[in-house]
Short mmCIF file of C-alpha atoms and ligand atoms in Angstrom, two decimals:
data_model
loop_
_atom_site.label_atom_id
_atom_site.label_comp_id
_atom_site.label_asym_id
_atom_site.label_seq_id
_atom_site.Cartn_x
_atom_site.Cartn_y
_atom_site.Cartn_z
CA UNK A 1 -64.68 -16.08 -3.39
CA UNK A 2 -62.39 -13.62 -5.17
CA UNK A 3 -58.42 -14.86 -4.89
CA UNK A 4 -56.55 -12.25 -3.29
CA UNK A 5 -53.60 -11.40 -5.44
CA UNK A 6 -50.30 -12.37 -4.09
CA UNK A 7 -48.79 -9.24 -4.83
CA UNK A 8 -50.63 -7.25 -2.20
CA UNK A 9 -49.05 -8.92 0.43
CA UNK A 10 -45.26 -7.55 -0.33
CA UNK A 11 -45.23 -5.88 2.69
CA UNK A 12 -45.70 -2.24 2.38
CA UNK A 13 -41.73 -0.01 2.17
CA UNK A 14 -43.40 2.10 5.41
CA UNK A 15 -44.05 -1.15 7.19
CA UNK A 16 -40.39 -2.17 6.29
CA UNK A 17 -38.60 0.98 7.27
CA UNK A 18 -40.44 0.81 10.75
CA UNK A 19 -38.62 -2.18 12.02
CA UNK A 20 -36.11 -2.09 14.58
CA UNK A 21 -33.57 -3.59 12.27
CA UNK A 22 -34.18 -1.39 9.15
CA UNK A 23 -33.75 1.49 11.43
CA UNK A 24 -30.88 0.17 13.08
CA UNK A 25 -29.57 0.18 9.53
CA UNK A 26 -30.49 3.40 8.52
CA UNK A 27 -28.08 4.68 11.07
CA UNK A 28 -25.13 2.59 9.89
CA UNK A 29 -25.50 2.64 6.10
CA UNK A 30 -27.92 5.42 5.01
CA UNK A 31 -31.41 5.41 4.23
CA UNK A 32 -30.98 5.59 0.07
CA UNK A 33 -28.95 2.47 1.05
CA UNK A 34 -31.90 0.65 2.72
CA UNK A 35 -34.52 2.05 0.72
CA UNK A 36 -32.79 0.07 -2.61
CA UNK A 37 -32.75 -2.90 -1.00
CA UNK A 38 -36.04 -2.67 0.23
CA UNK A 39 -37.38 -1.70 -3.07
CA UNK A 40 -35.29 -4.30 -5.42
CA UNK A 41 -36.33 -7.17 -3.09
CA UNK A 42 -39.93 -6.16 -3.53
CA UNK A 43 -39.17 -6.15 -6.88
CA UNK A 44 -38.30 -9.86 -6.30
CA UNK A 45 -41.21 -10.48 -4.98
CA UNK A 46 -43.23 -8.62 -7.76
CA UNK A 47 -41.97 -11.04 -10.59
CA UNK A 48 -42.85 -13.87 -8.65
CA UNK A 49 -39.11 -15.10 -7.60
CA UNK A 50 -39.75 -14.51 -3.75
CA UNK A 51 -42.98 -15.31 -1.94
CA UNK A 52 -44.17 -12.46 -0.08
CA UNK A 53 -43.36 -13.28 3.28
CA UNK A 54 -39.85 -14.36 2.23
CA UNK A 55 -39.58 -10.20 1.84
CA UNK A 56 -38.75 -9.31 5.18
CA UNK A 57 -36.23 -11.68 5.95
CA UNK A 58 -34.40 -11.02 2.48
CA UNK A 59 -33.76 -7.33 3.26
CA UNK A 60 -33.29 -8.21 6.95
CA UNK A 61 -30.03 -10.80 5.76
CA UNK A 62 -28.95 -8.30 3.27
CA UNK A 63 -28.91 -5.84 5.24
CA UNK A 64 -26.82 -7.20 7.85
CA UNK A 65 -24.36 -8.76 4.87
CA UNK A 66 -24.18 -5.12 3.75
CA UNK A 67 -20.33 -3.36 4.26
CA UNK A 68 -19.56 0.53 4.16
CA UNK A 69 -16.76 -0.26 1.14
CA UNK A 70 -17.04 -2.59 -1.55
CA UNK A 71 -12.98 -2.98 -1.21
CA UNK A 72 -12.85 -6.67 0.42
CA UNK A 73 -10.31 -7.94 2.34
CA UNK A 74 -7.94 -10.24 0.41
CA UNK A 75 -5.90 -12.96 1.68
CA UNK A 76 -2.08 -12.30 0.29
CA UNK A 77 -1.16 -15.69 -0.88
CA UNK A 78 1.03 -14.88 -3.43
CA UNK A 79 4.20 -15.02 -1.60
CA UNK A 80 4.84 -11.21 -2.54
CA UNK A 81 4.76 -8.70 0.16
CA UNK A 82 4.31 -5.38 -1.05
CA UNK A 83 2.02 -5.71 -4.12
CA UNK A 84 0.88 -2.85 -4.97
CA UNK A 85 -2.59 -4.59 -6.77
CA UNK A 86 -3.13 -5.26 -3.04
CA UNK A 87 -2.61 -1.74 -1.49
CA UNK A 88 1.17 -2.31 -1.15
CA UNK A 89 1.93 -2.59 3.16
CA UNK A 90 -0.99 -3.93 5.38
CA UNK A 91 -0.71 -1.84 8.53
CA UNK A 92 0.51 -3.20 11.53
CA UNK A 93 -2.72 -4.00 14.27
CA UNK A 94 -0.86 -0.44 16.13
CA UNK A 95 -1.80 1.59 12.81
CA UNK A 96 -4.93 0.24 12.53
CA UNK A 97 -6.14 1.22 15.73
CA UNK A 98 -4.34 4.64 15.29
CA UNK A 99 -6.65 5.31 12.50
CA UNK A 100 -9.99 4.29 14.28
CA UNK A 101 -9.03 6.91 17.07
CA UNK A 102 -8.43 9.47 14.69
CA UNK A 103 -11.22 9.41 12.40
CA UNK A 104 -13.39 11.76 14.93
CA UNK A 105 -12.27 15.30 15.84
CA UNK A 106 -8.48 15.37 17.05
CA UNK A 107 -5.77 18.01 17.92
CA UNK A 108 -4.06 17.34 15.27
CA UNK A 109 -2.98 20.83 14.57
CA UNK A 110 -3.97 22.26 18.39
CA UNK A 111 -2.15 22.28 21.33
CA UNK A 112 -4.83 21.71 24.14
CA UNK A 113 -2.34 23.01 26.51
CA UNK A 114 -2.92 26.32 25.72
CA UNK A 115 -5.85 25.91 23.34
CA UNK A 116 -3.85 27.42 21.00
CA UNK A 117 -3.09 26.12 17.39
CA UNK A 118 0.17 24.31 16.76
CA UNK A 119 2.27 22.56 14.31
CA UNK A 120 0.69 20.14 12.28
CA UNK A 121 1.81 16.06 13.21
CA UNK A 122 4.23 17.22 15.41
CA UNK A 123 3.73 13.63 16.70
CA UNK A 124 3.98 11.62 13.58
CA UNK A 125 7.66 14.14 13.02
CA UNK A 126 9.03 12.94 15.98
CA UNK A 127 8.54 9.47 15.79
CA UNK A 128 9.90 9.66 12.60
CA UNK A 129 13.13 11.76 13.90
CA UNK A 130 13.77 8.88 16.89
CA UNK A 131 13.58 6.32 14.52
CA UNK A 132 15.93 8.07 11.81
CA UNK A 133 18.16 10.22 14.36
CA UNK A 134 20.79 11.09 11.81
CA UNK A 135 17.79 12.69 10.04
CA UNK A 136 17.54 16.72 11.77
CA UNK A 137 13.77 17.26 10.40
CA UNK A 138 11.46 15.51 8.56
CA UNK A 139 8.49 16.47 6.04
CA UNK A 140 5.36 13.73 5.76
CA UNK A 141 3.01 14.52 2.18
CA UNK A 142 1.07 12.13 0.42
CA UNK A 143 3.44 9.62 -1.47
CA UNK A 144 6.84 9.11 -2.88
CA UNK A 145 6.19 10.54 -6.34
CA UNK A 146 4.30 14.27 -4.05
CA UNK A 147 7.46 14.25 -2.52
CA UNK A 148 9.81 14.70 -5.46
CA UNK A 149 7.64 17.26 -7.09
CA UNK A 150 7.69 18.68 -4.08
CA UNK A 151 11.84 18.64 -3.65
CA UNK A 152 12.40 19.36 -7.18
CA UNK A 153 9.78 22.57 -7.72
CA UNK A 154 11.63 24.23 -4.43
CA UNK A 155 14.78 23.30 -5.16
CA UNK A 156 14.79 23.09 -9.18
CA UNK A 157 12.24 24.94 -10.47
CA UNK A 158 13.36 26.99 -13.68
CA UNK A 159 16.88 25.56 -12.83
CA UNK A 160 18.56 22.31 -13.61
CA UNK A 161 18.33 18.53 -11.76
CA UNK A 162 21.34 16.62 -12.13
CA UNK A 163 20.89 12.96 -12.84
CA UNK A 164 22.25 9.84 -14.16
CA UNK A 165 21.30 8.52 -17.47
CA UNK A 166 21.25 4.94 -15.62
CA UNK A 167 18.58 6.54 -12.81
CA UNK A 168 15.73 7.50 -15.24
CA UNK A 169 13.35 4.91 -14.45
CA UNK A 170 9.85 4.07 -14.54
CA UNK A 171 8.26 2.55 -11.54
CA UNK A 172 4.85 1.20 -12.78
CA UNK A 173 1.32 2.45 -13.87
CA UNK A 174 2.80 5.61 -15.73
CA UNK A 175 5.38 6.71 -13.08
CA UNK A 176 7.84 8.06 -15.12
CA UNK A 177 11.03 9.79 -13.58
CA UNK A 178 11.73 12.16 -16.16
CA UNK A 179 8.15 12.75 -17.36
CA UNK A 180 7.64 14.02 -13.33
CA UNK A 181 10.28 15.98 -13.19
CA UNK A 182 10.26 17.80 -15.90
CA UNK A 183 6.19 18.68 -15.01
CA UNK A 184 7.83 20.88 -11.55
CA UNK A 185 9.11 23.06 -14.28
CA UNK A 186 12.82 22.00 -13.43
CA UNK A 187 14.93 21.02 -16.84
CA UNK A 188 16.78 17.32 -16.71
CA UNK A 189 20.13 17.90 -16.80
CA UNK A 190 21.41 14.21 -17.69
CA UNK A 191 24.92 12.62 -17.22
CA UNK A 192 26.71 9.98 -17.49
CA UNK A 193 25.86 6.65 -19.59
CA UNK A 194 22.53 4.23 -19.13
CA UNK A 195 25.27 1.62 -18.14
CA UNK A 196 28.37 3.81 -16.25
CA UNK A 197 28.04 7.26 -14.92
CA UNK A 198 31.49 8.78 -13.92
CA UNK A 199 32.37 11.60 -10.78
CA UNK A 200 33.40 13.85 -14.14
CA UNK A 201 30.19 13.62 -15.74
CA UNK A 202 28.55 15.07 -12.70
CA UNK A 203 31.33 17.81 -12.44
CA UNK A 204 30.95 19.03 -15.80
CA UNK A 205 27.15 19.19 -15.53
CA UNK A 206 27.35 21.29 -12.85
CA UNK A 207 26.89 25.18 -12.74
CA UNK A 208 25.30 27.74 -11.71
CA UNK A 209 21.53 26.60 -12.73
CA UNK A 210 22.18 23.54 -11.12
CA UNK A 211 18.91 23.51 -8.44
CA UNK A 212 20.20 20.38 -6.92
CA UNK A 213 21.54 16.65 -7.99
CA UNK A 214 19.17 13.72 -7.66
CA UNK A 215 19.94 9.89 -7.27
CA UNK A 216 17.59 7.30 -7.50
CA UNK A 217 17.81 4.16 -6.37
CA UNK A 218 16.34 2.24 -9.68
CA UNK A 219 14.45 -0.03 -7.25
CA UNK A 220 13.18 -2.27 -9.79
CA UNK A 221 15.28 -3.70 -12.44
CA UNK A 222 19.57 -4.27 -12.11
CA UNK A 223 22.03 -3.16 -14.35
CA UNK A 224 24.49 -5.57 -14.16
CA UNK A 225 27.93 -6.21 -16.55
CA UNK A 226 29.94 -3.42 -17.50
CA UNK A 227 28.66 -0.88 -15.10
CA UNK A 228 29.53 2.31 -12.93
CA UNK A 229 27.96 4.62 -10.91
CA UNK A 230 28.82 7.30 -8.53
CA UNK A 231 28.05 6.92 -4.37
CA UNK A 232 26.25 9.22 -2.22
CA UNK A 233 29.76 9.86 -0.58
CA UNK A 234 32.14 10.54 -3.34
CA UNK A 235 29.27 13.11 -4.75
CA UNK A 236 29.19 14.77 -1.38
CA UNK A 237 32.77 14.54 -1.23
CA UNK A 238 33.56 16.52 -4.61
CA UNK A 239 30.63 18.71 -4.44
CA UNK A 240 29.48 20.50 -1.34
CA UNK A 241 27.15 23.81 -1.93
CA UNK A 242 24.59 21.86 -3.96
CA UNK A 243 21.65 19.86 -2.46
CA UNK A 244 21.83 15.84 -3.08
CA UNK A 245 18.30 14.59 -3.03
CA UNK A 246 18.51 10.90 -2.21
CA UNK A 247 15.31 8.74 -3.66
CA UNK A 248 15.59 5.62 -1.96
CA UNK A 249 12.44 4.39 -3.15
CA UNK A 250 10.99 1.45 -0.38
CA UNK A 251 11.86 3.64 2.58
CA UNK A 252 13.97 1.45 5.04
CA UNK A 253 14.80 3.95 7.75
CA UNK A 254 17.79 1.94 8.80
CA UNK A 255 20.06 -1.25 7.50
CA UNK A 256 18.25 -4.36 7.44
CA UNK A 257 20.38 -7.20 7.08
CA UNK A 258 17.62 -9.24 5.09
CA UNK A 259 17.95 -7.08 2.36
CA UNK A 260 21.66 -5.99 1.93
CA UNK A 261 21.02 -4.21 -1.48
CA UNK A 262 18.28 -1.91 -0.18
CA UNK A 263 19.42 1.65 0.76
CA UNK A 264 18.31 3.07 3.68
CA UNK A 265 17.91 6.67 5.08
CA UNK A 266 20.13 6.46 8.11
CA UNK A 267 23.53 5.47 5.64
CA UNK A 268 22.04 7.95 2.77
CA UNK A 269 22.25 10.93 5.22
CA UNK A 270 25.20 9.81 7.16
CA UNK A 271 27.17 9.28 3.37
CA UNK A 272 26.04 13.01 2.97
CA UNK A 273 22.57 13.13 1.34
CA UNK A 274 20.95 16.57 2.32
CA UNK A 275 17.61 15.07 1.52
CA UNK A 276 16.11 11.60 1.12
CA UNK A 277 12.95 10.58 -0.29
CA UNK A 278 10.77 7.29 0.36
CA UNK A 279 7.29 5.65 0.49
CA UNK A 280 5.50 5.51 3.43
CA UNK A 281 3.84 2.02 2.20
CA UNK A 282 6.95 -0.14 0.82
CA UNK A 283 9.29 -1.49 3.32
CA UNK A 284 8.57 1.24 5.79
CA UNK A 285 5.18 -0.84 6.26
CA UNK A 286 2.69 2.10 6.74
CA UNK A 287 0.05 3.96 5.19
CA UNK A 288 0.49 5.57 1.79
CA UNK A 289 2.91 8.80 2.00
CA UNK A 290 6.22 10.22 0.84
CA UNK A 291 8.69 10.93 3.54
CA UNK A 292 11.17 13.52 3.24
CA UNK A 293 14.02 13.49 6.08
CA UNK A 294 17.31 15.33 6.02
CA UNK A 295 18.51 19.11 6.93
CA UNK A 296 16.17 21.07 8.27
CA UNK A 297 16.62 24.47 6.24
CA UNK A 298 16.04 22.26 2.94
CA UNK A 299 12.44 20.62 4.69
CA UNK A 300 11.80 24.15 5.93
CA UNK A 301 12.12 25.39 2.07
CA UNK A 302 9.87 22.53 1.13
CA UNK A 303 7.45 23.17 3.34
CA UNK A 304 7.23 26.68 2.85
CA UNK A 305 6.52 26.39 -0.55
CA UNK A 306 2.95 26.70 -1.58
CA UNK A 307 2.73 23.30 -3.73
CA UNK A 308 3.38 22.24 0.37
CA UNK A 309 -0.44 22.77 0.62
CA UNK A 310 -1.04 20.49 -2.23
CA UNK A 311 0.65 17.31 -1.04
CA UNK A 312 -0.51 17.58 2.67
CA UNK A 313 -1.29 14.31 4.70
CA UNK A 314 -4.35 13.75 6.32
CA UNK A 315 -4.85 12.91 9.88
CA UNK A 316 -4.88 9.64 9.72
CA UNK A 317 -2.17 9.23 7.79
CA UNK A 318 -0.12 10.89 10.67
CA UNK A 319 -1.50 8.61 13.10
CA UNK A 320 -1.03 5.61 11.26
CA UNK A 321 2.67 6.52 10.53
CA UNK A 322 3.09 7.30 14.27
CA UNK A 323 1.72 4.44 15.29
CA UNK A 324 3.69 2.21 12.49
CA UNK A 325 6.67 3.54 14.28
CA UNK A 326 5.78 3.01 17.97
CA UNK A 327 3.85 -0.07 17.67
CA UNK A 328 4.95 -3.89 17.36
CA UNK A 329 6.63 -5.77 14.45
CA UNK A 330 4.51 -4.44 11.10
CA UNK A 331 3.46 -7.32 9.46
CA UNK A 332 5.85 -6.59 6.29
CA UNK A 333 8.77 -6.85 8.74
CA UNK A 334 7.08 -10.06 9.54
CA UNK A 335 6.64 -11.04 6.02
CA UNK A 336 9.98 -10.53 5.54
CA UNK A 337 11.60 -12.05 8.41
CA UNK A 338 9.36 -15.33 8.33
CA UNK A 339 10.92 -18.17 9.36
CA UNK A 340 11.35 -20.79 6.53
CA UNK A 341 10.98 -23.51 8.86
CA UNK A 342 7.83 -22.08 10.44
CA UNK A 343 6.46 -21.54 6.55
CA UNK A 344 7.21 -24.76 5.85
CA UNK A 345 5.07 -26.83 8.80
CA UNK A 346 2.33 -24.50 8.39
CA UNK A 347 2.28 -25.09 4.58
CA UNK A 348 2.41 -29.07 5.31
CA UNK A 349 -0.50 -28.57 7.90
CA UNK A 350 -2.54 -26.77 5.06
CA UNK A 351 -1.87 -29.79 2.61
CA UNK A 352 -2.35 -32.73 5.59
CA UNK A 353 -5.69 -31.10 5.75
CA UNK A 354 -6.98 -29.71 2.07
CA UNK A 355 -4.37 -32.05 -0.33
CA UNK A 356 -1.71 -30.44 -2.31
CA UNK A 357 2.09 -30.69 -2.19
CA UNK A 358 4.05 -28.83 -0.46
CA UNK A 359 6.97 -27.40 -3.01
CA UNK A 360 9.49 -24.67 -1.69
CA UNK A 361 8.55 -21.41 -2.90
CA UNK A 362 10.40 -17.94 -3.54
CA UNK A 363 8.60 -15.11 -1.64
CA UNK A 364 9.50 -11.34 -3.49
CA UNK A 365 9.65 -8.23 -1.64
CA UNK A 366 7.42 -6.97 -4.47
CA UNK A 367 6.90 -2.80 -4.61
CA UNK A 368 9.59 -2.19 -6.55
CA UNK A 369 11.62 -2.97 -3.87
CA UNK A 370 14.85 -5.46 -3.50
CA UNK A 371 14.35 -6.93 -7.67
CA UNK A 372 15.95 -10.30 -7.75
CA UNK A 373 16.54 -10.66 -4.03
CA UNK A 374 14.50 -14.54 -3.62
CA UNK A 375 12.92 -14.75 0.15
CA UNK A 376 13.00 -19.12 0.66
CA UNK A 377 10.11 -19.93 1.62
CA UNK A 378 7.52 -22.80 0.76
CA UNK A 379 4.33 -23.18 -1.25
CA UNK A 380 1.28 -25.42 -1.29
CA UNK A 381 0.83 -26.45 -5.50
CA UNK A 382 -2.67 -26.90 -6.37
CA UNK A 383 -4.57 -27.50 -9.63
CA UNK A 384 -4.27 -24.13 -11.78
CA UNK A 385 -8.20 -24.44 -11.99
CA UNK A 386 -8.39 -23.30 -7.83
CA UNK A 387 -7.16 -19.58 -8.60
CA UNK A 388 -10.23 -18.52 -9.80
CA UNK A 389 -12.67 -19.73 -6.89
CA UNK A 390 -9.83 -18.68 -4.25
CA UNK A 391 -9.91 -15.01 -5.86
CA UNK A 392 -13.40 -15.17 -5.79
CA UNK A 393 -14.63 -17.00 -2.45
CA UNK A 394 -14.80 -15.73 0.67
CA UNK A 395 -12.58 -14.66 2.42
CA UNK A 396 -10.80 -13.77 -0.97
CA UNK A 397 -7.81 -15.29 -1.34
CA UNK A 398 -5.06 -14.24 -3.72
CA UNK A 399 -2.54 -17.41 -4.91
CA UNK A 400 0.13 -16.99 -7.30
CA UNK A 401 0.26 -18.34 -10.90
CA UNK A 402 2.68 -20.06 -12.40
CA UNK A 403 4.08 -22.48 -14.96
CA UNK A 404 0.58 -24.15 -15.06
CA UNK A 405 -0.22 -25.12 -11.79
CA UNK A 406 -1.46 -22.19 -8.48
CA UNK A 407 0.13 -22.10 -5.69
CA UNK A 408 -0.71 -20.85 -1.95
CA UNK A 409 2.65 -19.20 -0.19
CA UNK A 410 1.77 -18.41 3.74
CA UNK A 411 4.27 -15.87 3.95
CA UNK A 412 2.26 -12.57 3.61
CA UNK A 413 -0.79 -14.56 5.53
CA UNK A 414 -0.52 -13.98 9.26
CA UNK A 415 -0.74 -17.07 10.92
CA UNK A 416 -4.06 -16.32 12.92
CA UNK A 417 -5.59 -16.77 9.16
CA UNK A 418 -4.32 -20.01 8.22
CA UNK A 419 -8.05 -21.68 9.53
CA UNK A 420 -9.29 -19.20 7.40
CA UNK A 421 -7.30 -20.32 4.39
CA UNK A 422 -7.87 -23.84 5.29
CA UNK A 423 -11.25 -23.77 4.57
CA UNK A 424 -11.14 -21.22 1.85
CA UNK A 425 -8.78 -23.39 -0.18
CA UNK A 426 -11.55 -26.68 0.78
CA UNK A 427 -14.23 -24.57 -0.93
CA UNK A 428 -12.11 -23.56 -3.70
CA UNK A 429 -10.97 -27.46 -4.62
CA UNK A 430 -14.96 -28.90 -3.82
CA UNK A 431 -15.85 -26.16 -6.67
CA UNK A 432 -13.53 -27.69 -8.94
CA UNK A 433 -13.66 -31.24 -8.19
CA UNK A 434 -17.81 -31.08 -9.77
CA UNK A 435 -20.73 -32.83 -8.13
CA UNK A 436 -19.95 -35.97 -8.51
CA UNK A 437 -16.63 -35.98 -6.07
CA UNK A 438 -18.72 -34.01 -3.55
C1 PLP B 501 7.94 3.64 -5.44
C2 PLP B 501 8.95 4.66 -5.81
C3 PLP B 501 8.57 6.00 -5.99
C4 PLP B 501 7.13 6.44 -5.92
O1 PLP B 501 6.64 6.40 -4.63
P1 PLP B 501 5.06 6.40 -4.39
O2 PLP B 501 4.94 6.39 -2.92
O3 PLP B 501 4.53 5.18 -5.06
O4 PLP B 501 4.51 7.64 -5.00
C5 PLP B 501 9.54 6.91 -6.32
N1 PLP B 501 10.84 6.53 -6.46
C6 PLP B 501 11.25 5.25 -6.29
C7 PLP B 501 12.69 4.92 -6.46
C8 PLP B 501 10.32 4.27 -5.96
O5 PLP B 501 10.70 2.99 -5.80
#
């Protein structure tokens, strides 16, 4: 009797594409999709590390495991809230929905009134406008850094921008001030001294190429000693025909007494900026995007201005940013705001259950935004060796690193997660304990 070769019972990729499942797949993820998974598990099978009949099953469990994006999910354990390795804000469960009813066909620039076109995120503008009153129009593009080479090529271009010597900064990842400025085409004109900038120095900068004068609010490092600078007010109070472009960086919309450092649009404006400029995904907790508020014949230049076209946010950015203004609490609000107390028990529940000590912990505000400002909070310390199989397990979970030891802060974790975390950190410490503990 001849043996029948193993191999020609793989079942056939035909046979596998017919089933229910596989086509049930097909409509989710693509056919190339399932077809390469098909194929490299019959491979499997082929070298002999999968019995034939385990074939089906494999792609059927792989299949099912498979997700549209291979960005995962990350728990934020790290006590910072707007870190920009993680996608800066998480959007509130309002904004998340937002973008889920906006991904199909929607009137975002059609009024279906009339059935006529209309004004693009009208919506998403007034939202904005309630929330910043003082502001008379506002101007959404795609981030912080769009929006100044947006204010400076319509307001500057060929002509001069004012600015401090002590407000050329760099962000992060090769955002330069200067370097972005001076690609609109406008020249620098700087003043004053990295440490003290004086009223004067502005005056005598000031002529007629002067396109407009920019602060910035260096969010990220604090110049502290012998300094100076010049408000908001006492510019617009000396100078009054030339635009004052406020960059405010985070994008608080109005005072938060959390944070008493951080500027905000509603006291920029009402001190006398014409213009301010923030992120849409610092403190503002939304999606990515640069929001310009202020007068309206300075957004109307703006977004007349063909680089306008460029910079232009997508529909779901508009809905998440309405929606991150007329929904609940966004979770970095939350973040923000946590209770220490609350942190705390939560933090001891997490060590009652896993081990650890509970230590007390400095949250950031991270972003940029708020440098030196400490959040109390508290921490659960764990062996340095756990970082690498929390970053790695699932769900992935991100701890902070620090003088030897890792160390799991709850404050950017909502607390429907902390089972979650529970057993993420017990599968992270059972890796490193070895066999033998287990
Ligand atoms: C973050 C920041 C920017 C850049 O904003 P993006 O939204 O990241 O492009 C510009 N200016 C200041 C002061 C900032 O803090």
């Amino acid at each position: 009797m001849s043996q029948v070769d193993p191999r020609r019972l793989i079942p056939r990729t035909d046979e596998l594409l017919a089933l229910p499942a596989t086509r049930a797949a097909v409509e989710r993820v693509g056919v190339r999709v399932v077809r390469d998974l098909i194929r490299q598990t019959q491979d499997r099978a082929r070298r002999g590390e999968l019995a034939p009949d385990q074939v089906e099953p494999v792609v059927l469990d792989q299949l099912n495991a498979h997700r549209p994006t291979t960005l995962r999910p990350v728990l934020n354990a790290t006590g910072v809230v707007i870190h920009t390795n993680l996608g800066r804000a998480p959007l509130s469960p309002a904004a998340t929905e937002a973008l889920l009813s906006a991904a199909g066909y929607v009137d975002v620039e059609l009024d279906l009134a009339t059935g006529s076109r209309s004004r693009r995120g009208v919506a998403a503008r007034q939202a904005l406008l309630s929330a910043c009153p003082t502001a008379a129009d506002a101007l959404i593009v795609n981030n912080g850094a769009a929006a100044l080479v947006l204010a400076t090529t319509a307001l500057a271009a060929g002509r001069e921008v004012v600015i401090s010597r002590g407000e050329l900064i760099e962000i992060g990842a090769g955002f330069r001030l200067p370097d972005l400025i001076a690609s609109t085409g406008a020249r620098l004109r700087e003043v004053g001294t990295t440490n003290r900038t004086h009223l004067r120095d502005y005056l005598d900068a000031i002529g007629p190429d002067t396109g407009c004068i920019l602060k910035v609010h260096p969010s990220n490092f604090r110049v502290t000693g012998f300094t100076s600078g010049v408000s908001i007010g006492e510019l617009r109070s000396a100078i009054s025909e030339i635009p004052l472009v406020a960059d405010l960086g985070s994008g608080l919309l109005t005072p938060d007494p959390a944070l008493p450092d951080e500027p905000d649009a509603t006291t920029a404006l009402t001190e006398g900026a014409d213009l301010v400029v923030a992120s849409g995904d610092k403190l503002f907790g939304g999606p990515q995007a640069g929001l310009l508020l202020g007068a309206a014949d300075l957004t109307g230049r703006l977004s007349k201005h063909p680089l306008a076209r460029a910079v232009r946010v997508d529909k779901l950015t508009l809905a998440a940013i309405e929606a991150t203004l007329s929904g609940g609490p966004t979770p970095v609000s939350r973040a923000l705001h946590a209770d220490p107390d609350r942190l705390q028990s939560r933090a001891e529940r997490l060590a009652a259950t896993v081990g650890g000590t509970v230590v007390p912990h400095d949250g950031r505000v991270g972003g940029g935004g708020a440098p030196g400002v400490p959040l109390p909070g508290w921490a659960v310390q764990l062996p340095e060796a756990a970082a690498e199989p929390l970053r790695t397990g699932e769900p992935a979970v991100l701890p902070r690193v620090h003088g030897g030891v890792c160390l799991v802060d709850l404050r950017c974790i909502p607390e429907s997660d902390d089972v979650r975390l529970m057993v993420a950190v017990e599968h992270a410490l059972a890796a490193i304990e070895g066999p033998e503990s287990g």
